[in-house]
Short mmCIF file of C-alpha atoms and ligand atoms in Angstrom, two decimals:
data_model
loop_
_atom_site.label_atom_id
_atom_site.label_comp_id
_atom_site.label_asym_id
_atom_site.label_seq_id
_atom_site.Cartn_x
_atom_site.Cartn_y
_atom_site.Cartn_z
CA MET A 1 42.04 135.61 46.86
CA ASN A 2 38.39 134.54 46.75
CA ASN A 3 37.34 136.99 44.06
CA VAL A 4 34.55 136.49 41.55
CA TYR A 5 36.88 134.55 39.22
CA TYR A 6 38.18 132.24 41.87
CA GLY A 7 37.56 128.52 41.56
CA LYS A 8 35.15 128.93 38.67
CA LEU A 9 35.15 127.28 35.30
CA VAL A 10 35.26 129.67 32.38
CA PHE A 11 31.73 128.43 31.61
CA GLU A 12 30.50 129.81 34.92
CA LEU A 13 31.83 133.24 33.98
CA SER A 14 29.97 133.13 30.68
CA LYS A 15 27.12 135.59 29.91
CA PRO A 16 24.95 135.08 26.81
CA GLY A 17 25.97 137.39 23.99
CA ARG A 18 29.20 138.59 25.60
CA VAL A 19 32.16 138.46 23.21
CA GLY A 20 35.87 139.13 23.21
CA TYR A 21 36.13 140.42 19.63
CA SER A 22 34.63 143.02 17.37
CA LEU A 23 34.71 142.63 13.61
CA PRO A 24 33.91 145.26 11.02
CA LYS A 25 30.86 144.53 8.95
CA SER A 26 31.80 142.67 5.79
CA GLU A 27 31.60 144.69 2.61
CA ILE A 28 30.67 141.62 0.59
CA SER A 29 27.03 141.02 1.13
CA GLY A 30 26.09 137.53 2.21
CA TYR A 31 29.53 136.85 3.68
CA SER A 32 29.59 138.68 6.98
CA LEU A 33 29.93 136.51 10.05
CA ASN A 34 26.38 137.43 10.98
CA GLU A 35 25.00 136.57 7.57
CA LEU A 36 26.38 133.11 6.90
CA PRO A 37 24.34 131.15 4.39
CA GLU A 38 21.60 129.22 6.15
CA ALA A 39 23.08 125.85 5.12
CA LEU A 40 26.36 126.63 6.88
CA GLN A 41 24.82 127.81 10.13
CA ARG A 42 24.96 125.56 13.16
CA GLN A 43 21.58 124.23 14.15
CA GLY A 44 22.30 122.85 17.63
CA LYS A 45 23.38 124.60 20.79
CA THR A 46 27.02 125.75 20.85
CA ILE A 47 28.81 124.69 23.98
CA LEU A 48 31.28 127.54 24.20
CA PRO A 49 31.78 130.09 26.96
CA GLU A 50 30.79 133.66 26.09
CA CYS A 51 33.23 135.99 27.80
CA ASP A 52 34.97 139.29 27.25
CA GLU A 53 38.74 139.28 26.81
CA LEU A 54 39.54 140.62 30.28
CA THR A 55 37.48 137.90 31.97
CA VAL A 56 39.35 135.26 29.99
CA VAL A 57 42.71 136.80 30.88
CA ARG A 58 41.79 136.90 34.59
CA HIS A 59 40.43 133.39 34.48
CA TYR A 60 43.66 131.90 33.13
CA THR A 61 45.95 134.12 35.18
CA ASN A 62 44.15 133.17 38.40
CA MET A 63 44.33 129.53 37.44
CA SER A 64 48.04 129.75 36.70
CA ASN A 65 48.59 131.42 40.09
CA ASN A 66 47.14 128.34 41.72
CA ASN A 67 49.62 126.14 39.93
CA PHE A 68 52.55 124.66 41.77
CA GLY A 69 55.69 123.98 39.76
CA VAL A 70 59.47 123.86 40.04
CA ASP A 71 59.46 127.56 39.18
CA THR A 72 57.30 128.37 42.23
CA GLY A 73 58.72 126.10 44.92
CA PHE A 74 60.57 122.99 46.04
CA TYR A 75 59.14 119.87 44.42
CA PRO A 76 60.86 116.78 45.93
CA LEU A 77 58.87 114.19 44.00
CA GLY A 78 60.59 110.78 44.10
CA SER A 79 61.02 108.82 40.87
CA CYS A 80 60.29 111.93 38.88
CA THR A 81 63.34 114.26 38.91
CA MET A 82 61.69 117.66 39.13
CA LYS A 83 64.91 119.59 38.58
CA TYR A 84 65.12 123.21 37.50
CA ASN A 85 64.77 123.63 33.75
CA PRO A 86 67.06 126.47 32.65
CA LYS A 87 65.23 129.18 30.72
CA ILE A 88 67.87 129.28 27.99
CA ASN A 89 66.47 125.93 26.80
CA GLU A 90 63.11 127.57 26.18
CA GLU A 91 64.68 130.41 24.23
CA LEU A 92 66.63 128.04 22.02
CA CYS A 93 63.77 125.71 21.20
CA ALA A 94 61.62 128.71 20.26
CA LEU A 95 64.12 129.82 17.57
CA PRO A 96 62.30 130.19 14.23
CA ALA A 97 64.95 127.99 12.57
CA PHE A 98 63.66 125.01 14.58
CA ASN A 99 60.01 125.69 13.84
CA ARG A 100 59.65 123.92 10.54
CA HIS A 101 56.81 121.95 9.08
CA PRO A 102 57.56 118.25 9.70
CA SER A 103 57.33 117.53 5.96
CA THR A 104 60.05 120.08 5.09
CA PRO A 105 62.59 118.37 2.77
CA VAL A 106 65.71 117.21 4.64
CA GLU A 107 68.00 119.62 2.78
CA PHE A 108 66.22 122.53 4.52
CA VAL A 109 66.40 121.08 8.06
CA GLN A 110 70.02 120.00 8.20
CA GLY A 111 70.54 121.92 11.47
CA SER A 112 67.63 120.15 13.14
CA LEU A 113 68.88 116.75 11.99
CA LYS A 114 72.33 117.62 13.32
CA VAL A 115 70.81 118.36 16.75
CA TYR A 116 68.98 115.02 16.62
CA ASP A 117 72.13 113.14 15.60
CA GLU A 118 74.29 114.78 18.25
CA VAL A 119 71.82 114.14 21.06
CA GLN A 120 71.61 110.53 19.87
CA LYS A 121 75.41 110.18 19.96
CA THR A 122 75.75 111.94 23.32
CA LEU A 123 73.23 109.58 24.89
CA SER A 124 75.23 106.64 23.49
CA GLU A 125 78.34 107.99 25.15
CA ILE A 126 76.56 108.63 28.46
CA SER A 127 74.93 105.20 28.56
CA GLY A 128 77.58 102.98 26.90
CA LEU A 129 75.14 101.70 24.28
CA SER A 130 75.73 101.58 20.56
CA ARG A 131 72.85 103.54 19.07
CA PHE A 132 69.76 105.52 20.10
CA THR A 133 66.46 106.49 18.57
CA LEU A 134 64.81 109.65 19.88
CA ASN A 135 61.43 108.78 18.38
CA PRO A 136 59.41 107.61 21.44
CA TYR A 137 57.15 110.23 23.03
CA ALA A 138 57.66 109.41 26.72
CA GLY A 139 59.25 107.01 29.18
CA ALA A 140 56.46 104.46 29.01
CA HIS A 141 56.48 104.73 25.21
CA GLY A 142 60.24 104.12 25.29
CA GLU A 143 59.65 101.02 27.41
CA LEU A 144 57.14 99.73 24.89
CA THR A 145 59.57 100.47 22.03
CA GLY A 146 62.43 98.77 23.87
CA LEU A 147 60.31 95.72 24.56
CA MET A 148 59.34 95.64 20.88
CA VAL A 149 63.07 95.61 20.11
CA ILE A 150 63.46 92.59 22.41
CA LYS A 151 60.49 90.88 20.80
CA SER A 152 61.78 91.54 17.26
CA TYR A 153 65.23 90.27 18.25
CA HIS A 154 63.83 86.90 19.34
CA GLN A 155 61.40 86.67 16.42
CA GLN A 156 64.07 87.44 13.83
CA ARG A 157 66.14 84.61 15.30
CA GLY A 158 63.12 82.35 14.84
CA ASP A 159 62.70 81.90 18.61
CA ASN A 160 59.00 82.34 19.30
CA ALA A 161 58.91 80.57 22.68
CA ARG A 162 59.99 83.61 24.70
CA THR A 163 56.78 84.97 26.16
CA LYS A 164 57.84 86.22 29.60
CA ILE A 165 59.36 89.42 30.93
CA ILE A 166 60.70 89.44 34.49
CA VAL A 167 60.03 92.60 36.51
CA PRO A 168 61.09 93.28 40.13
CA ASN A 169 58.26 93.98 42.60
CA SER A 170 59.80 97.38 43.34
CA ALA A 171 59.52 98.47 39.67
CA HIS A 172 57.77 101.58 38.43
CA GLY A 173 54.19 100.70 37.46
CA THR A 174 54.85 101.43 33.80
CA ASN A 175 57.26 98.45 33.59
CA PRO A 176 54.72 95.63 33.97
CA ALA A 177 52.16 97.71 32.05
CA SER A 178 54.49 98.17 29.05
CA ALA A 179 55.45 94.49 29.08
CA ALA A 180 51.76 93.54 29.02
CA VAL A 181 51.01 96.01 26.20
CA ALA A 182 53.92 94.55 24.23
CA GLY A 183 52.22 91.15 24.52
CA PHE A 184 54.42 89.57 27.19
CA LYS A 185 53.43 87.75 30.34
CA VAL A 186 54.78 89.60 33.38
CA VAL A 187 56.63 87.56 35.99
CA GLU A 188 57.45 89.29 39.26
CA VAL A 189 60.74 88.77 41.07
CA LYS A 190 60.96 89.56 44.79
CA SER A 191 63.18 92.09 46.52
CA LEU A 192 65.42 91.49 49.52
CA ALA A 193 64.98 93.48 52.73
CA ASP A 194 67.38 96.13 51.39
CA GLY A 195 65.18 96.63 48.32
CA THR A 196 67.51 95.00 45.80
CA VAL A 197 66.56 92.07 43.56
CA ASP A 198 66.56 88.67 45.27
CA VAL A 199 68.90 86.65 43.05
CA GLU A 200 67.80 83.36 44.65
CA ASP A 201 64.17 84.16 43.79
CA LEU A 202 65.22 85.03 40.24
CA LYS A 203 67.10 81.82 39.40
CA PRO A 204 64.09 79.45 39.21
CA LEU A 205 62.18 81.94 37.03
CA LEU A 206 64.77 81.76 34.26
CA GLY A 207 64.35 79.45 31.28
CA PRO A 208 63.79 79.19 27.51
CA ASP A 209 60.47 81.10 27.79
CA VAL A 210 62.11 84.28 29.17
CA ALA A 211 62.43 87.11 26.65
CA GLY A 212 64.15 89.45 29.06
CA MET A 213 64.26 91.23 32.37
CA MET A 214 63.50 94.88 33.16
CA MET A 215 65.49 96.65 35.85
CA THR A 216 65.93 100.09 37.31
CA ASN A 217 69.36 100.77 38.75
CA PRO A 218 69.57 102.51 41.16
CA ASN A 219 66.18 100.99 41.87
CA THR A 220 63.07 102.89 42.91
CA LEU A 221 64.32 102.90 46.51
CA GLY A 222 67.43 104.73 45.39
CA ILE A 223 69.61 101.67 46.08
CA PHE A 224 72.31 100.57 43.65
CA GLU A 225 71.87 96.93 42.57
CA ARG A 226 75.27 95.50 43.46
CA ASN A 227 74.48 92.10 41.99
CA ILE A 228 73.87 93.48 38.55
CA PRO A 229 76.78 91.64 36.83
CA GLU A 230 75.51 88.32 38.18
CA ILE A 231 71.88 89.09 37.28
CA ALA A 232 72.87 90.09 33.73
CA ARG A 233 74.93 86.91 33.35
CA LEU A 234 72.08 84.69 34.55
CA VAL A 235 69.55 86.33 32.20
CA HIS A 236 71.95 86.22 29.23
CA ASP A 237 72.83 82.58 29.92
CA CYS A 238 69.17 81.65 29.57
CA GLY A 239 68.97 83.57 26.27
CA GLY A 240 67.10 86.66 27.52
CA LEU A 241 67.97 90.32 27.10
CA MET A 242 68.43 92.91 29.85
CA TYR A 243 66.25 96.03 29.75
CA TYR A 244 67.27 99.13 31.72
CA ASP A 245 64.66 101.64 32.86
CA GLY A 246 66.70 104.84 32.69
CA ALA A 247 63.83 107.25 33.34
CA ASN A 248 65.80 108.69 36.23
CA LEU A 249 69.36 108.62 34.95
CA ASN A 250 70.48 111.50 37.16
CA PRO A 251 72.75 109.63 39.61
CA MET A 252 74.43 107.74 36.78
CA LEU A 253 75.42 110.73 34.66
CA GLY A 254 79.13 110.51 33.93
CA VAL A 255 79.60 108.04 36.80
CA CYS A 256 78.38 104.66 35.60
CA ARG A 257 76.97 103.29 32.31
CA PRO A 258 74.15 100.78 31.81
CA GLY A 259 75.94 99.43 28.73
CA ASP A 260 78.94 98.51 30.91
CA MET A 261 76.66 96.71 33.41
CA GLY A 262 75.42 94.27 30.78
CA PHE A 263 72.20 95.93 29.66
CA ASP A 264 71.13 95.41 26.03
CA VAL A 265 68.25 97.87 25.68
CA MET A 266 67.26 100.95 27.66
CA HIS A 267 65.21 104.11 27.64
CA ILE A 268 65.95 107.55 29.05
CA ASN A 269 63.45 110.26 29.96
CA LEU A 270 64.76 113.47 28.43
CA HIS A 271 61.97 115.29 30.29
CA LYS A 272 63.28 114.16 33.66
CA THR A 273 67.05 113.94 33.47
CA PHE A 274 67.72 116.37 30.63
CA SER A 275 65.54 119.26 31.76
CA THR A 276 62.21 119.67 30.02
CA PRO A 277 59.34 120.89 32.19
CA HIS A 278 57.10 117.88 32.67
CA GLY A 279 54.06 116.57 34.45
CA GLY A 280 50.45 117.15 33.60
CA GLY A 281 50.84 115.17 30.40
CA GLY A 282 53.04 117.72 28.65
CA PRO A 283 55.36 116.69 25.82
CA GLY A 284 58.10 114.26 26.73
CA SER A 285 60.72 112.16 25.01
CA GLY A 286 61.81 108.63 25.81
CA PRO A 287 64.86 107.78 23.67
CA VAL A 288 65.70 104.08 23.36
CA GLY A 289 69.26 102.81 23.13
CA VAL A 290 70.53 99.38 22.15
CA ARG A 291 73.83 97.55 22.33
CA LYS A 292 75.91 96.61 19.32
CA GLY A 293 74.13 94.07 17.14
CA LEU A 294 70.58 95.34 17.80
CA GLU A 295 70.77 98.69 15.96
CA HIS A 296 68.92 97.43 12.88
CA LEU A 297 65.79 96.81 14.99
CA LEU A 298 65.32 100.43 16.10
CA PRO A 299 62.20 102.19 14.80
CA ASN A 300 61.98 104.19 11.57
CA PRO A 301 62.77 106.82 10.49
CA GLN A 302 66.41 107.00 11.55
CA VAL A 303 68.67 110.03 11.26
CA GLU A 304 71.97 109.19 9.56
CA LYS A 305 75.08 111.26 9.06
CA LEU A 306 76.50 110.69 5.58
CA ALA A 307 80.19 110.59 4.63
CA ASP A 308 80.01 114.15 3.23
CA GLY A 309 78.85 115.47 6.61
CA SER A 310 75.21 115.98 5.62
CA TYR A 311 72.25 114.35 7.33
CA THR A 312 69.47 112.23 5.96
CA LEU A 313 66.48 110.16 7.08
CA GLN A 314 66.56 106.42 6.48
CA CYS A 315 64.17 103.54 6.97
CA GLY A 316 65.74 100.17 7.76
CA LYS A 317 63.99 97.11 6.37
CA ASN A 318 64.54 94.98 9.50
CA SER A 319 63.36 97.75 11.79
CA LEU A 320 60.42 97.06 14.10
CA GLY A 321 58.55 99.76 12.16
CA SER A 322 57.42 103.24 13.03
CA ILE A 323 56.25 104.19 16.53
CA SER A 324 55.67 107.94 16.23
CA THR A 325 54.96 110.66 13.71
CA PHE A 326 57.96 112.21 12.00
CA LEU A 327 60.77 112.81 14.54
CA SER A 328 58.57 112.90 17.61
CA ASN A 329 58.57 115.75 20.19
CA PHE A 330 61.47 117.62 18.68
CA THR A 331 61.49 120.62 21.04
CA VAL A 332 62.20 118.30 23.98
CA ILE A 333 65.27 117.10 22.07
CA ILE A 334 66.44 120.69 21.54
CA ARG A 335 66.09 121.37 25.27
CA ALA A 336 68.19 118.29 26.06
CA TYR A 337 70.82 119.46 23.57
CA ALA A 338 70.91 122.94 25.12
CA TYR A 339 71.14 121.47 28.62
CA LEU A 340 73.97 119.08 27.67
CA LEU A 341 75.95 121.77 25.88
CA SER A 342 75.53 124.30 28.67
CA LEU A 343 76.73 121.81 31.27
CA GLY A 344 79.50 120.47 29.06
CA LYS A 345 81.17 117.10 29.28
CA GLU A 346 83.21 118.12 32.35
CA ASN A 347 80.18 119.17 34.39
CA VAL A 348 77.66 116.45 33.53
CA PRO A 349 79.05 114.14 36.27
CA MET A 350 78.50 116.92 38.84
CA ALA A 351 74.75 116.73 38.30
CA GLY A 352 74.67 113.10 39.37
CA LYS A 353 77.01 113.49 42.32
CA LEU A 354 75.21 116.54 43.69
CA SER A 355 71.81 114.87 43.37
CA VAL A 356 73.19 111.95 45.44
CA LEU A 357 74.72 114.29 48.02
CA ASN A 358 71.48 116.25 48.42
CA ALA A 359 69.39 113.10 48.86
CA ASN A 360 71.74 111.69 51.49
CA TYR A 361 71.86 115.03 53.31
CA ILE A 362 68.06 115.15 53.70
CA LYS A 363 67.91 111.47 54.63
CA GLU A 364 70.49 111.76 57.40
CA CYS A 365 68.97 114.98 58.77
CA LEU A 366 65.45 113.54 58.97
CA ARG A 367 65.99 109.97 60.10
CA SER A 368 65.61 111.07 63.73
CA HIS A 369 61.95 111.90 62.98
CA TYR A 370 61.02 109.58 60.10
CA GLU A 371 61.36 105.81 59.85
CA LEU A 372 64.25 104.83 57.59
CA PRO A 373 63.64 101.24 56.45
CA ILE A 374 66.86 100.82 54.49
CA GLU A 375 70.21 101.80 55.94
CA GLY A 376 73.23 102.93 54.01
CA LEU A 377 74.07 105.29 51.23
CA CYS A 378 71.25 106.04 48.82
CA LYS A 379 71.60 107.45 45.32
CA HIS A 380 69.46 110.33 44.02
CA GLU A 381 66.37 109.42 46.08
CA PHE A 382 65.31 107.45 49.14
CA VAL A 383 62.20 106.22 50.92
CA PHE A 384 60.99 106.78 54.47
CA ASP A 385 58.34 104.49 55.93
CA GLY A 386 56.25 107.23 57.55
CA LEU A 387 56.85 108.98 60.88
CA ARG A 388 58.75 107.26 63.67
CA PRO A 389 56.51 105.75 66.37
CA GLU A 390 57.40 108.42 68.94
CA PHE A 391 56.01 111.03 66.53
CA GLY A 392 52.68 109.25 66.10
CA GLY A 393 53.65 107.12 63.10
CA ASP A 394 53.11 103.63 64.55
CA HIS A 395 50.93 102.03 61.88
CA HIS A 396 49.70 99.32 64.27
CA ASP A 397 47.74 102.13 65.93
CA ASP A 398 44.62 102.82 63.82
CA SER A 399 44.69 106.54 64.52
CA HIS A 400 48.36 106.97 63.60
CA VAL A 401 49.50 109.96 61.59
CA THR A 402 49.93 108.70 58.06
CA THR A 403 52.19 109.62 55.20
CA LEU A 404 49.16 111.17 53.52
CA ASP A 405 48.67 113.45 56.55
CA VAL A 406 52.32 114.54 56.42
CA ALA A 407 52.07 115.16 52.68
CA LYS A 408 48.94 117.28 53.13
CA ARG A 409 50.52 119.29 55.96
CA LEU A 410 53.56 120.02 53.74
CA LEU A 411 51.24 121.90 51.38
CA ASP A 412 50.45 124.34 54.19
CA TYR A 413 54.15 125.19 54.28
CA GLY A 414 54.33 125.82 50.55
CA PHE A 415 56.14 122.66 49.49
CA HIS A 416 55.00 120.14 46.95
CA ALA A 417 54.52 116.75 48.60
CA PRO A 418 57.00 113.95 47.87
CA THR A 419 55.79 110.78 46.13
CA ILE A 420 53.67 108.81 48.59
CA TYR A 421 52.68 105.14 48.87
CA PHE A 422 55.17 104.15 46.17
CA PRO A 423 57.02 101.84 45.93
CA LEU A 424 54.59 99.34 47.39
CA LEU A 425 57.17 97.64 49.60
CA PHE A 426 56.26 99.61 52.76
CA HIS A 427 53.03 100.69 54.49
CA GLU A 428 53.76 104.40 54.58
CA ALA A 429 56.24 105.03 51.79
CA LEU A 430 57.38 108.64 51.46
CA MET A 431 59.81 108.97 48.58
CA ILE A 432 62.02 112.02 48.40
CA GLU A 433 64.17 113.18 45.47
CA PRO A 434 65.61 116.66 45.94
CA THR A 435 67.67 116.81 42.69
CA GLU A 436 70.95 118.64 42.26
CA THR A 437 69.50 122.03 41.43
CA GLU A 438 68.36 122.96 44.97
CA SER A 439 70.49 125.14 47.22
CA LYS A 440 71.45 124.07 50.74
CA ASP A 441 69.16 126.83 52.04
CA THR A 442 66.15 125.20 50.38
CA LEU A 443 67.14 121.76 51.66
CA ASP A 444 67.56 123.13 55.21
CA ASP A 445 64.20 124.86 55.01
CA PHE A 446 62.55 121.63 53.90
CA ILE A 447 64.29 119.65 56.66
CA ALA A 448 63.15 122.16 59.29
CA VAL A 449 59.55 121.97 58.05
CA MET A 450 59.56 118.16 57.96
CA LYS A 451 60.83 118.09 61.56
CA ARG A 452 58.23 120.61 62.60
CA ILE A 453 55.46 118.51 61.04
CA ALA A 454 56.71 115.47 62.97
CA GLU A 455 56.57 117.49 66.21
CA GLU A 456 53.09 118.73 65.34
CA ALA A 457 52.04 115.13 64.73
CA ARG A 458 53.28 114.23 68.21
CA ASP A 459 51.75 117.27 69.96
CA ASP A 460 48.60 118.03 67.97
CA ARG A 461 47.68 114.95 65.98
CA GLU A 462 44.22 116.19 64.96
CA MET A 463 45.62 119.33 63.35
CA VAL A 464 47.96 117.32 61.13
CA LYS A 465 45.25 114.77 60.31
CA THR A 466 42.94 117.54 59.05
CA ALA A 467 45.60 119.39 57.01
CA PRO A 468 45.87 121.25 54.74
CA HIS A 469 44.49 124.36 56.43
CA HIS A 470 45.91 127.14 54.26
CA THR A 471 45.41 125.93 50.71
CA PRO A 472 42.55 127.20 48.51
CA ILE A 473 40.97 123.76 48.68
CA ARG A 474 41.15 121.78 51.94
CA ARG A 475 41.38 118.01 52.32
CA LEU A 476 39.55 116.21 49.56
CA ASP A 477 37.46 113.13 50.06
CA ASP A 478 39.45 110.65 47.94
CA VAL A 479 37.00 107.83 48.55
CA LYS A 480 34.03 109.87 47.36
CA ALA A 481 36.00 110.95 44.29
CA VAL A 482 36.57 107.31 43.40
CA ARG A 483 33.08 106.05 44.32
CA GLU A 484 31.08 108.88 42.74
CA PRO A 485 33.21 110.28 39.94
CA LYS A 486 31.79 113.22 38.02
CA PHE A 487 33.28 113.62 34.60
CA THR A 488 31.10 116.37 33.17
CA PHE A 489 30.26 119.92 34.16
CA LYS A 490 26.64 120.07 35.31
CA ASN A 491 25.49 123.02 33.21
CA LEU A 492 26.57 121.69 29.82
C1 LIG B 501 58.67 108.38 35.10
C2 LIG B 501 59.10 107.00 35.02
C3 LIG B 501 58.67 106.19 33.96
C4 LIG B 501 57.65 106.61 32.93
O1 LIG B 501 57.96 107.77 32.21
P1 LIG B 501 56.80 108.62 31.50
O2 LIG B 501 57.51 109.63 30.67
O3 LIG B 501 56.00 109.23 32.62
O4 LIG B 501 55.98 107.68 30.68
C5 LIG B 501 59.18 104.90 33.91
N1 LIG B 501 60.01 104.42 34.85
C6 LIG B 501 60.43 105.17 35.89
C7 LIG B 501 61.38 104.58 36.89
C8 LIG B 501 59.98 106.49 36.02
O5 LIG B 501 60.38 107.22 37.06
#
């Protein structure tokens, strides 16, 4: 594995004068690549690698072989839904008919607008909300858009006193961040021991300065918020709106609808729940839905179906404005459409139920070895609080085996680590979300490895604490990386 290409930047493979092309000499004198007019020639040093084609091919192929993704192995990352993304989605979104210049007149992209409109309407049906926009680029962007809807709603009523957004302390980090970016003051509400919102802590926070409350349900611990009708009533009674973080809608699909629970505004991550490969900053889509009476606030442009069955783009004058270019990351929308149609209305609820079954199966099989802080049925994901004390996980002991150690050791066995140290409610959070697309064989394999790691931690603590041992790069010094960051390549 450690060949000449391994672990090098393409710049380190560069040799002066080496090229990956050959061009015939131009027949027009003065215009060959080698004879550019003086005034057009670059004066400074060019910072580009000089490599032959085969070196470039090997460089990228070796890099891609070091990648870990859902297509290479099990990826049980909590709060992220790394489900399998069927390849038919890729084929469909690569169809030439969908690859149009964004300024193409609407009469030539009627099919694309139909896809947009149907995804919009399907999401409304799934979530119980009146209307969606598919314009936001990602979950966090959807949150910002949704919060702008809430802000516009209050402003258009002439109520400018609502400056606060309430966010549970178990929330995904993007929630308080989006509220702050939208210009709100973030007020934290505590969780009870079972991870759900503490209604008694919420009550005194409510008043005429509250614009709304953001919630994730099931919350980031995978627990369904049973008090949601009461919470929604309290927030509505004080004049605020309820925001639903639907980034991980998996367990809800076809089972339960945010609109029916009293939520007014929500976002969905198409790239998590509706199968687009994601992570690493790739394209996403964070559609925002609103209840009846808030539709006019959604961002422009909006896709409308006309009475004659054709589609058009419209801009509403009371809309909060535009939040993206054209119709956003359209190929993610096509993938969601393909995924929804291939599952079909009858099978969508199976995705949610299976994801819940798989999570509970892993949880119950591993609780003998890992500390389970919250009892009872979880939804699509759950959180362990590190290893049990008898396996070296007692965090009062300074040399205990940590969640980080377990996560690193998992890499030796070829699994991606779960989400660690989130949510912040426990010392050693280890958050597992298997998704519905994994077979029982994979789940059993993962369970066996997790048990084995616990036994290793008990019997050979040092070995686990120095893992990984079989990955191309061993344990990194996180502290050094933070204290002495290097952002540039030394030879440039
Ligand atoms: C992933 C996630 C987000 C943010 O989505 P991005 O597309 O990464 O911006 C927000 N909330 C929750 C609960 C999430 O899991």
